[in-house]
Short mmCIF file of C-alpha atoms and ligand atoms in Angstrom, two decimals:
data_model
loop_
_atom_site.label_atom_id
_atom_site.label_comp_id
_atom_site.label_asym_id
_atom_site.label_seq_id
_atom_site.Cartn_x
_atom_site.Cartn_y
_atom_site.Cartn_z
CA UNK A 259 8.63 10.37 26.71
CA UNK A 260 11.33 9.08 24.72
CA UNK A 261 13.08 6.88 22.65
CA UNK A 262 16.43 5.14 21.96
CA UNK A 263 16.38 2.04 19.44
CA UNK A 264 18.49 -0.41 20.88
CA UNK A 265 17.66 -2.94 17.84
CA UNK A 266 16.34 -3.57 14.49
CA UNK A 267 15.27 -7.04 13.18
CA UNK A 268 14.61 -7.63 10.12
CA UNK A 269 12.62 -10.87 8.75
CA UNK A 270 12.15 -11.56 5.06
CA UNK A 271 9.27 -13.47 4.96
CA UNK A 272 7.33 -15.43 2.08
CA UNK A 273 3.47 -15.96 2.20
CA UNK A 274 2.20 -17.67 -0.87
CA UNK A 275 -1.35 -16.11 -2.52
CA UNK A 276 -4.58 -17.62 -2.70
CA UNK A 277 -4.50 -17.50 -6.12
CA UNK A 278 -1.58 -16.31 -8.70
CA UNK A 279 -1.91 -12.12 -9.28
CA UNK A 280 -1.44 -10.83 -12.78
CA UNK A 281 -1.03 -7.28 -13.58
CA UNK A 282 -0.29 -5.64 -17.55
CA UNK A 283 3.18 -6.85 -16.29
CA UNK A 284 3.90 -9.45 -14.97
CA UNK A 285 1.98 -12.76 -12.62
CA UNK A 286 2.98 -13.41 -8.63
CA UNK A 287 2.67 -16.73 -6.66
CA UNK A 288 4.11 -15.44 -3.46
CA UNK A 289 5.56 -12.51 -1.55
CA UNK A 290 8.57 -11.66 0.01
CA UNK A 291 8.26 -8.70 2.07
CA UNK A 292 10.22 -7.64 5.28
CA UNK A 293 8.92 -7.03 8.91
CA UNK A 294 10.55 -4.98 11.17
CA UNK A 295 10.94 -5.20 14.66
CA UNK A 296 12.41 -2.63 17.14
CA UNK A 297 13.11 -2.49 20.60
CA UNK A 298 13.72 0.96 22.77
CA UNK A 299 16.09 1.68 26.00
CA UNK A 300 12.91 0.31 28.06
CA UNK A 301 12.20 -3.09 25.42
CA UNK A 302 9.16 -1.60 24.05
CA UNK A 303 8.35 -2.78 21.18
CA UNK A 304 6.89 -2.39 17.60
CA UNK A 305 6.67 -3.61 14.30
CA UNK A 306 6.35 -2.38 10.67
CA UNK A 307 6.29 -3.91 7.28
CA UNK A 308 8.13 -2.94 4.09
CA UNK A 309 6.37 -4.18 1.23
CA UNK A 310 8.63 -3.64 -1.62
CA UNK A 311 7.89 -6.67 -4.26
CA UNK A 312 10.98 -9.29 -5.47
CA UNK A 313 10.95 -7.83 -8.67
CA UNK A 314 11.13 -4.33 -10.40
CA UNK A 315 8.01 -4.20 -12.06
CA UNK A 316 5.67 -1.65 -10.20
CA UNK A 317 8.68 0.13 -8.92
CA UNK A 318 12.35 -0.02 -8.80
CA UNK A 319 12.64 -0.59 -5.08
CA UNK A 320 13.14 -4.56 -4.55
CA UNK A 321 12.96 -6.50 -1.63
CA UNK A 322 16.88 -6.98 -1.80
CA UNK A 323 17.28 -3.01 -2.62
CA UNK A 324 15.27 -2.36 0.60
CA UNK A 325 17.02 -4.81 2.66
CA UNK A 326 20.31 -3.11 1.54
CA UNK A 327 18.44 0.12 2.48
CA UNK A 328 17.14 -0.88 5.84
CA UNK A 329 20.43 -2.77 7.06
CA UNK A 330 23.62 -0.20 5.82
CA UNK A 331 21.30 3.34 5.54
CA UNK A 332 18.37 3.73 7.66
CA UNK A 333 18.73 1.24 10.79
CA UNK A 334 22.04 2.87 10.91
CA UNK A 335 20.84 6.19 11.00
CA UNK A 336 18.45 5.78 13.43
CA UNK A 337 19.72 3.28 16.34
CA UNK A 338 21.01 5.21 19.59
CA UNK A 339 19.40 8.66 18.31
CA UNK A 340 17.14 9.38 20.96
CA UNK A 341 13.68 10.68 18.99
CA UNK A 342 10.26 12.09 21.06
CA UNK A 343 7.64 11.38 18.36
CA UNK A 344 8.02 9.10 14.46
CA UNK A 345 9.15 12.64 12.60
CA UNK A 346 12.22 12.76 14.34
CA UNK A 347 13.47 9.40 13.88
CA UNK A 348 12.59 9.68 9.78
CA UNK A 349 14.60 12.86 10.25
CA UNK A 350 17.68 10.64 10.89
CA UNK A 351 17.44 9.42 7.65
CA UNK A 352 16.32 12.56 5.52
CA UNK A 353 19.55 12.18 3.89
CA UNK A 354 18.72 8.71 1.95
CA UNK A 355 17.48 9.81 -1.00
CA UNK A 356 14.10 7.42 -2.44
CA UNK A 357 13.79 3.94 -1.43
CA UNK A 358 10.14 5.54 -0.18
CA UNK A 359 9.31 1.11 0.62
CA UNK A 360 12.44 1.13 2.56
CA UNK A 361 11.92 4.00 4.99
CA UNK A 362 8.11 3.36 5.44
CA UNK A 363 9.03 0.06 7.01
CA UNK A 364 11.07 1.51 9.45
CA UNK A 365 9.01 4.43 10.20
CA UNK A 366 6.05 2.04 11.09
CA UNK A 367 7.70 0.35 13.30
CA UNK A 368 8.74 3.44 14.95
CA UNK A 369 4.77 4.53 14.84
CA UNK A 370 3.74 1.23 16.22
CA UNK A 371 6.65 1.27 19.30
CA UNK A 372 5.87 5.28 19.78
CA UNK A 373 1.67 4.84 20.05
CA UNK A 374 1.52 1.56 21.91
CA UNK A 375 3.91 3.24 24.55
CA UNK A 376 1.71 6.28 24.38
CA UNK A 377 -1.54 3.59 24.72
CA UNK A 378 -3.07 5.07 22.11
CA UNK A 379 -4.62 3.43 19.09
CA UNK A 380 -2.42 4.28 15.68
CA UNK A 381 -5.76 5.39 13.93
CA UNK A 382 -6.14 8.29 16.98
CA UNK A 383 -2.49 9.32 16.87
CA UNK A 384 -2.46 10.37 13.12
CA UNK A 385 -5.76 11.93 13.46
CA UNK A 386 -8.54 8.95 12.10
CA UNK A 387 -12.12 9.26 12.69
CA UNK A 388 -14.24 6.69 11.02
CA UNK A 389 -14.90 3.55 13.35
CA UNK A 390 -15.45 1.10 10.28
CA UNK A 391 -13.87 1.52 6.71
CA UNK A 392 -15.27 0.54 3.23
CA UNK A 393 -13.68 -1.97 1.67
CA UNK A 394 -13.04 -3.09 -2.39
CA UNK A 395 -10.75 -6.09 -3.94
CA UNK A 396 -8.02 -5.58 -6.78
CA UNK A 397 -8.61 -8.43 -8.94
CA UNK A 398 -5.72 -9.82 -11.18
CA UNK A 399 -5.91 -9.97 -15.26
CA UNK A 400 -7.48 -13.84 -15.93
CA UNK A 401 -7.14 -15.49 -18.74
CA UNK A 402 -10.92 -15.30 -19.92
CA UNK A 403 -13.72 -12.93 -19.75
CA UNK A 404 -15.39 -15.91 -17.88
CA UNK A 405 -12.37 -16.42 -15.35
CA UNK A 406 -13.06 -12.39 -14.34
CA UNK A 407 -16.61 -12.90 -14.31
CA UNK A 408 -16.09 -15.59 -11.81
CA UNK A 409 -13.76 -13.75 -9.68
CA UNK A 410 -16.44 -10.64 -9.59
CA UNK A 411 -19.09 -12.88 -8.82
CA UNK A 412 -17.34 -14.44 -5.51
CA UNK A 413 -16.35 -11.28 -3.78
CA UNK A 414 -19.54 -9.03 -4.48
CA UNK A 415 -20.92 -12.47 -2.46
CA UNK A 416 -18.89 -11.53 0.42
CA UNK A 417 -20.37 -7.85 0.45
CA UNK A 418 -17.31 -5.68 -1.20
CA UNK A 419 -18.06 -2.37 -2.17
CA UNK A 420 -16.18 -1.63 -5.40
CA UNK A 421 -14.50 -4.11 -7.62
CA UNK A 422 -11.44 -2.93 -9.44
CA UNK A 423 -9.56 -4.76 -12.14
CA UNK A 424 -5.82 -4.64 -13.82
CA UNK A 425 -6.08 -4.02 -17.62
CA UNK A 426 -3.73 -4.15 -20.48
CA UNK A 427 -3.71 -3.44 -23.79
CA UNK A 428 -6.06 -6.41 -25.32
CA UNK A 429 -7.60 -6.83 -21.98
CA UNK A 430 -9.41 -3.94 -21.59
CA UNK A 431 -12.87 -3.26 -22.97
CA UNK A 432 -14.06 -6.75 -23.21
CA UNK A 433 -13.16 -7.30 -19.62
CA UNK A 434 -14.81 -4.31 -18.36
CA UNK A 435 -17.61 -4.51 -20.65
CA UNK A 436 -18.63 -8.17 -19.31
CA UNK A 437 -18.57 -7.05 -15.64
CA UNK A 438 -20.14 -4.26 -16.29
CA UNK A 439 -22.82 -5.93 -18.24
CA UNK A 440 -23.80 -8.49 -15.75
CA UNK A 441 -23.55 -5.92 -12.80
CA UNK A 442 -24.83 -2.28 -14.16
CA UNK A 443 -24.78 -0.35 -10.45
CA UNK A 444 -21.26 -2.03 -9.32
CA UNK A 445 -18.68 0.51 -8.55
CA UNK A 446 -16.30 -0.64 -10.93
CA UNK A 447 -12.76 0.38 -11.70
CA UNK A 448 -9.90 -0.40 -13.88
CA UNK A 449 -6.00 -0.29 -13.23
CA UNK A 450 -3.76 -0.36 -15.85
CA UNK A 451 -0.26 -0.53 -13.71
CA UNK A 452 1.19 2.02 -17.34
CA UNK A 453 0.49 -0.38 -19.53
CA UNK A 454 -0.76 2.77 -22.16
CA UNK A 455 0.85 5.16 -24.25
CA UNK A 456 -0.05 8.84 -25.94
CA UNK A 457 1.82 8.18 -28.28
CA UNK A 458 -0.20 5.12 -29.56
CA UNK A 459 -3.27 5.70 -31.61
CA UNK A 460 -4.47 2.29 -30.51
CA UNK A 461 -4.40 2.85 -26.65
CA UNK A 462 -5.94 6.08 -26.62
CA UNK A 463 -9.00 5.07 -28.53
CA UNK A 464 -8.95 2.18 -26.12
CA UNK A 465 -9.35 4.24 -22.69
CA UNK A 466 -11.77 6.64 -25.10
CA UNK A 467 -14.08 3.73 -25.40
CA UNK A 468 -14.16 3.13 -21.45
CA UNK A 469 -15.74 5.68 -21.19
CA UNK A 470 -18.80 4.57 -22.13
CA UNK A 471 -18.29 2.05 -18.99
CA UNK A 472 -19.41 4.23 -16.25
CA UNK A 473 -15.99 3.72 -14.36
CA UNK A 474 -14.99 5.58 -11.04
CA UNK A 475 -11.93 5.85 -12.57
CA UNK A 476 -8.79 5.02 -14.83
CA UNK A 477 -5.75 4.18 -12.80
CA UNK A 478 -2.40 5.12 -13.50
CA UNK A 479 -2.49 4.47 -17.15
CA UNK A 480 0.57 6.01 -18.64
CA UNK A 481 3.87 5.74 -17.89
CA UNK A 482 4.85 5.53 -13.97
CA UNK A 483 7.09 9.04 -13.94
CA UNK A 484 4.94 11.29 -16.01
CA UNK A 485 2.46 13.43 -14.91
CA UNK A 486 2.51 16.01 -17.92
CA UNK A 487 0.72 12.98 -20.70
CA UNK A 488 -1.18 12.19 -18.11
CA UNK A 489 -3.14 15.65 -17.93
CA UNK A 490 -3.05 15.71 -21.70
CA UNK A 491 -4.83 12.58 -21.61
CA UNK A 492 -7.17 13.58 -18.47
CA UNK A 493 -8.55 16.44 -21.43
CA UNK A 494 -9.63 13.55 -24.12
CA UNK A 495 -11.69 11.28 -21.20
CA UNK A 496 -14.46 11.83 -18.96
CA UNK A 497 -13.42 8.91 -16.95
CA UNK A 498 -11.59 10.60 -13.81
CA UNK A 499 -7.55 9.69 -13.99
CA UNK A 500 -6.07 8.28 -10.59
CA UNK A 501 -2.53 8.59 -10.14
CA UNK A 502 -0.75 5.78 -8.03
CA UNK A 503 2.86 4.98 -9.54
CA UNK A 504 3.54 8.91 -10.35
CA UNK A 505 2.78 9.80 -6.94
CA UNK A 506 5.81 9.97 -4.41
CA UNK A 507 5.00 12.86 -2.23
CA UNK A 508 2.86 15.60 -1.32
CA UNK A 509 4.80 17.93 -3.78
CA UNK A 510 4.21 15.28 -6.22
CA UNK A 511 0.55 15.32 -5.71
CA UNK A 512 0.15 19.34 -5.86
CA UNK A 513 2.41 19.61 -9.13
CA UNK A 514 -0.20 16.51 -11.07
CA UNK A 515 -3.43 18.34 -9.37
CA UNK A 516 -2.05 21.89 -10.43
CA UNK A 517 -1.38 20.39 -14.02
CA UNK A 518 -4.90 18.31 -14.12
CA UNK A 519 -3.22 15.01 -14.09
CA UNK A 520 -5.72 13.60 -12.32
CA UNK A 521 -8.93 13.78 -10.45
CA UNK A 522 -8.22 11.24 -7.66
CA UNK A 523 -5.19 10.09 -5.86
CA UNK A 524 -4.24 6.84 -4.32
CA UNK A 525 -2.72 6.95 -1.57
CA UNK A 526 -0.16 3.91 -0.63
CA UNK A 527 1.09 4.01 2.80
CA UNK A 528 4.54 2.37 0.97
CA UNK A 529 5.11 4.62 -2.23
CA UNK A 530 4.92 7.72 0.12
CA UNK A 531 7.52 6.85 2.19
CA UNK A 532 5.59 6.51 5.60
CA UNK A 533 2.11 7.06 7.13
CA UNK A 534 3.75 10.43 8.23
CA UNK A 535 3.42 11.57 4.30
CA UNK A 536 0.62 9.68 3.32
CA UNK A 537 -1.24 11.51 6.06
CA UNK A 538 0.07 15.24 4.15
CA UNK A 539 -1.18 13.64 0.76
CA UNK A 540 -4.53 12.95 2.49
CA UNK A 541 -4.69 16.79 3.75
CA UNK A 542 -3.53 18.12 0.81
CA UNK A 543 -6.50 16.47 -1.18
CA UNK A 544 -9.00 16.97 1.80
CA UNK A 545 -8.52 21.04 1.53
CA UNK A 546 -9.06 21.06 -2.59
CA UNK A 547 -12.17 18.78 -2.30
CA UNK A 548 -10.20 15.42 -4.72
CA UNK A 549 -11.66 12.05 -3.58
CA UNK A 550 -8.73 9.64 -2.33
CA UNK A 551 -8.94 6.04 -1.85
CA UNK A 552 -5.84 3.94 0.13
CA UNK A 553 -4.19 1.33 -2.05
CA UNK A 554 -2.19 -1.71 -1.09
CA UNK A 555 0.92 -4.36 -1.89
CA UNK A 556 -0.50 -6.92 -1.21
CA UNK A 557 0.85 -6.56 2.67
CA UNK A 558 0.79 -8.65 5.27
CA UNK A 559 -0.97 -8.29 8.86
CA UNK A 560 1.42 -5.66 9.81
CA UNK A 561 1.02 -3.29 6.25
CA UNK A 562 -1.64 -4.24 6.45
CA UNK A 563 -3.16 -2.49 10.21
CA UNK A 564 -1.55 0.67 9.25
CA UNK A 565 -3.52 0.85 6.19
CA UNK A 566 -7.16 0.23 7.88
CA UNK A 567 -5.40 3.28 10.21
CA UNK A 568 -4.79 5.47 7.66
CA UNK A 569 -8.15 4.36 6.19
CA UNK A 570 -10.09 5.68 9.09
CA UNK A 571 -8.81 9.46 8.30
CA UNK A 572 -11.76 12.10 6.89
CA UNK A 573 -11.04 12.27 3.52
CA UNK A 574 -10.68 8.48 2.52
CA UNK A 575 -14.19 8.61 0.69
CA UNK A 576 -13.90 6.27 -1.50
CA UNK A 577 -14.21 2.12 -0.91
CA UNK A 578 -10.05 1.08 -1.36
CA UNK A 579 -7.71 -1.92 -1.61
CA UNK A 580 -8.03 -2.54 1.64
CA UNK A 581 -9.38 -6.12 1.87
CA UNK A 582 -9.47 -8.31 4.41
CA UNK A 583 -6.03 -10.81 4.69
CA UNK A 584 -7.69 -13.97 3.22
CA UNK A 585 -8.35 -12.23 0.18
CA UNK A 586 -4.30 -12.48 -0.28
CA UNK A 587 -3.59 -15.46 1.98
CA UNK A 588 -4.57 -18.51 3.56
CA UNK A 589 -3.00 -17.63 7.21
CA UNK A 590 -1.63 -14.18 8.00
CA UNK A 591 1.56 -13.15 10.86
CA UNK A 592 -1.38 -11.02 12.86
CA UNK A 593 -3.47 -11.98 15.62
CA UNK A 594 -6.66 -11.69 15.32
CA UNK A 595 -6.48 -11.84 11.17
CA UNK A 596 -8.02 -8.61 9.62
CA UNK A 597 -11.60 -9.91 8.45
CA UNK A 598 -13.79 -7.47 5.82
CA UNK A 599 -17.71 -8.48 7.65
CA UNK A 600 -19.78 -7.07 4.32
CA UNK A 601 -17.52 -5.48 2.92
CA UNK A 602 -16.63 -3.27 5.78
CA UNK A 603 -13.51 -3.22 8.05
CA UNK A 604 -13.73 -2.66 12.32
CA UNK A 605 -11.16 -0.18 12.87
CA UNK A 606 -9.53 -1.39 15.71
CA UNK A 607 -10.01 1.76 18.21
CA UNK A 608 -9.99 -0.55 21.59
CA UNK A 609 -6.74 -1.65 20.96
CA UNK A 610 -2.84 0.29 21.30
CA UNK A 611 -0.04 0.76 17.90
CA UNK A 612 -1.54 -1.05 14.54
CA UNK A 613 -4.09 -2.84 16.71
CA UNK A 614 -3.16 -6.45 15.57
CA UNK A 615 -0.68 -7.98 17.33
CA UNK A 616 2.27 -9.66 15.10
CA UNK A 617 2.26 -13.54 16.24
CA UNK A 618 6.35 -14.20 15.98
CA UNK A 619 6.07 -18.22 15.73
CA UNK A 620 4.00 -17.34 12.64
CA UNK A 621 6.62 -14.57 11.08
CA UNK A 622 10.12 -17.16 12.10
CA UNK A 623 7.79 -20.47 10.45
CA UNK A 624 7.96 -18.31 7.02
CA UNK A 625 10.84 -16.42 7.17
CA UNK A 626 13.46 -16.77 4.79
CA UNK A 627 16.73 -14.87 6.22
CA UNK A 628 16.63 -12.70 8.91
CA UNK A 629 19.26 -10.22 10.53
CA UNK A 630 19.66 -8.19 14.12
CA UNK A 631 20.92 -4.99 14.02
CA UNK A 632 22.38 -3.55 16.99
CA UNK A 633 23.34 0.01 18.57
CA UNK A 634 26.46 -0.08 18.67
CA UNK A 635 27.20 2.46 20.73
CA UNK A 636 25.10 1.29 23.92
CA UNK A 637 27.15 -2.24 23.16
CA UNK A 638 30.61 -0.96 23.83
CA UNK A 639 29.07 0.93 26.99
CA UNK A 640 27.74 -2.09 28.29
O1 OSB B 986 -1.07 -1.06 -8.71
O2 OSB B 986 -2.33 -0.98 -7.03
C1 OSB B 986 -1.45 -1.55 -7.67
C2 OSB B 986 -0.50 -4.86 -5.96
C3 OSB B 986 0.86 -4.85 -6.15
C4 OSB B 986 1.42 -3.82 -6.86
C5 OSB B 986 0.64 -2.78 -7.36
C6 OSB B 986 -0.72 -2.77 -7.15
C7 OSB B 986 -1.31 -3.86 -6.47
C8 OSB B 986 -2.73 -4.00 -6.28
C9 OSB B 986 -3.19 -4.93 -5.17
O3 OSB B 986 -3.56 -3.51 -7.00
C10 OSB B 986 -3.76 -4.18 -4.02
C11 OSB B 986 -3.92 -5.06 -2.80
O4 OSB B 986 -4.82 -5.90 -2.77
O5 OSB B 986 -3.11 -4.91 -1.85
MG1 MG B 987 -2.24 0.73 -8.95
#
């Protein structure tokens, strides 16, 4: 079996959040973040989701940057390439250097089209096991210790596992302290999106102190390329590091274990570049024993489904960002919406591709521009 893409849609959509997100850098209200839709020789189908933000704040992909990607780079590359499995049609693009949001989009769509033709489930096809995953919330920086408190309080009522919580300078210890205070046995987290530096007396006695906190672990507190401060800090705490900005690849993730940069890794579907990766940085840490966790962007339905898949592999021990979509948003693009029941996720294992299927009235009511790409050469045949 094989494929041809015939076409590549793209649909910039905006979903507003439940409640305004605010990291050491900067607050959200909504997101913009592109599905992708492709069609083969036969009009199979599948979709994928490219979650790059508006703004360059956790990265320096964009939603325009990506779009630019997508539309004069990767679509490009790979419409009227015939490809057997989703390796081959990344391999199109190998040349592209970064835009990791960019080419995950695609490939998902290509992972959705290639499994749901196949009739397999994406969790079997990149080698998942677990029928249910465990399930945490990222909860925004509030504006008072009482504002977290509440926000704790609501979704350790709806049975979450493990609570984790943006910090920044100033809005650190108290924070944590409160939480952690009220709820001794919570598995409790803090992410500081490199809000810290080694340089500054100040911060370094302030991620000292948490570790009197009993946290699983620090996230990605230094700056967003290092890995060398980061293992210089990892020596001064006994709070594990996790690395999620440094991380790009599977090389990237052997150089910061080799070095001690960290003692846990989270994995993002998006900053690897494609489940195809991701899946390498989960092996990689399943051989040497390190815990890993799957983050999110906040995604959609469709980012979404192929993080509960990549979820359901081995070595994803640890409860993750994955939450269920009205933690984000009132109404999602996917049919049926993906629900958290205590805390805990149904992997999806009856069902073909991501295993929710993306309702299209729902993505063209919120979409904002939207573009069809075509193969050209199977047009001037026609
Ligand atoms: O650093 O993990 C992060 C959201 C946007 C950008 C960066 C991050 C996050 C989250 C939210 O923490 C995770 C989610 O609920 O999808
Ligand atoms: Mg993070």
């Amino acid at each position: 079996m094989s494929h041809t893409l015939r076409s590549v849609e793209l649909y910039l959509v905006r979903l507003p959040l439940v409640r305004p997100f605010t990291t050491s850098s900067h607050t959200k209200h909504h997101l913009d973040h592109t599905l992708i839709r492709v069609r083969d020789q036969d009009g199979a189908e599948g979709w994928g989701e490219c979650a790059s933000a508006s703004d360059p704040y956790y990265c320096s992909e964009t939603s325009e940057t990506s779009w630019h990607m997508l539309r004069d780079f990767l679509a490009p590359a790979l419409l009227g390439v015939r490809w057997g499995q989703p390796d081959e049609a990344a391999a199109t693009w190998a040349r592209v250097r970064g835009n990791r949001f960019a080419k995950a989009g695609l490939e998902m769509a290509c992972w959705d089209l290639f499994t749901r033709v196949r009739g397999e489930p994406l969790a079997g096809a990149i080698g998942g096991t677990r029928q249910e995953i465990h399930s945490g919330v990222s909860l925004g920086i509030e504006p008072t210790v009482e504002g977290i408190l509440e926000q704790v309080e609501h979704y350790l009522a709806q049975g979450y596992k493990r609570i984790k919580m943006k910090i920044g300078p100033g809005k650190d210890l108290a924070y944590l302290r409160a939480v952690r205070e009220r709820w001794p046995a919570v598995l409790l987290m803090a992410d500081a999106n490199s809000a810290y530096s080694l340089e500054n007396a100040e911060h370094v006695a302030a991620l000292r102190a948490l570790d009197a906190l009993n946290l699983m672990m620090i996230e990605q507190p230094l700056a967003d390329d290092d890995i060398v401060d980061h293992a210089r800090l990892q020596a001064q705490l006994e709070t594990p590091i996790c690395l999620d900005e440094s991380i790009h690849s599977v090389d990237d993730a052997r150089k910061a274990l080799d070095l001690g940069s960290c003692r846990i890794i989270n994995i993002k579907v998006s900053r690897l570049g494609g489940l195809s990766e991701a899946r390498r940085v989960h092996d990689l840490c399943f051989a040497r024993g390190i815990p890993v966790w799957c983050g999110g962007m906040h995604e959609f339905g469709v980012g979404r489904a192929a993080n509960v898949a990549m979820c359901s592999l081995p070595g994803f021990t640890l409860p993750g960002d994955v939450s269920g979509s009205d933690k984000a948003y009132r109404q999602d693009i996917v049919d049926p919406p993906i629900r958290a029941h205590s805390g805990t996720i149904q992997v999806p294992w009856s069902r073909l591709g991501l295993g929710f299927d993306t309702d299209f009235a729902l993505v063209k009511a919120n979409t904002v521009r939207e573009l069809l790409l075509e193969d050209e050469r199977a047009a001037l045949h026609a």
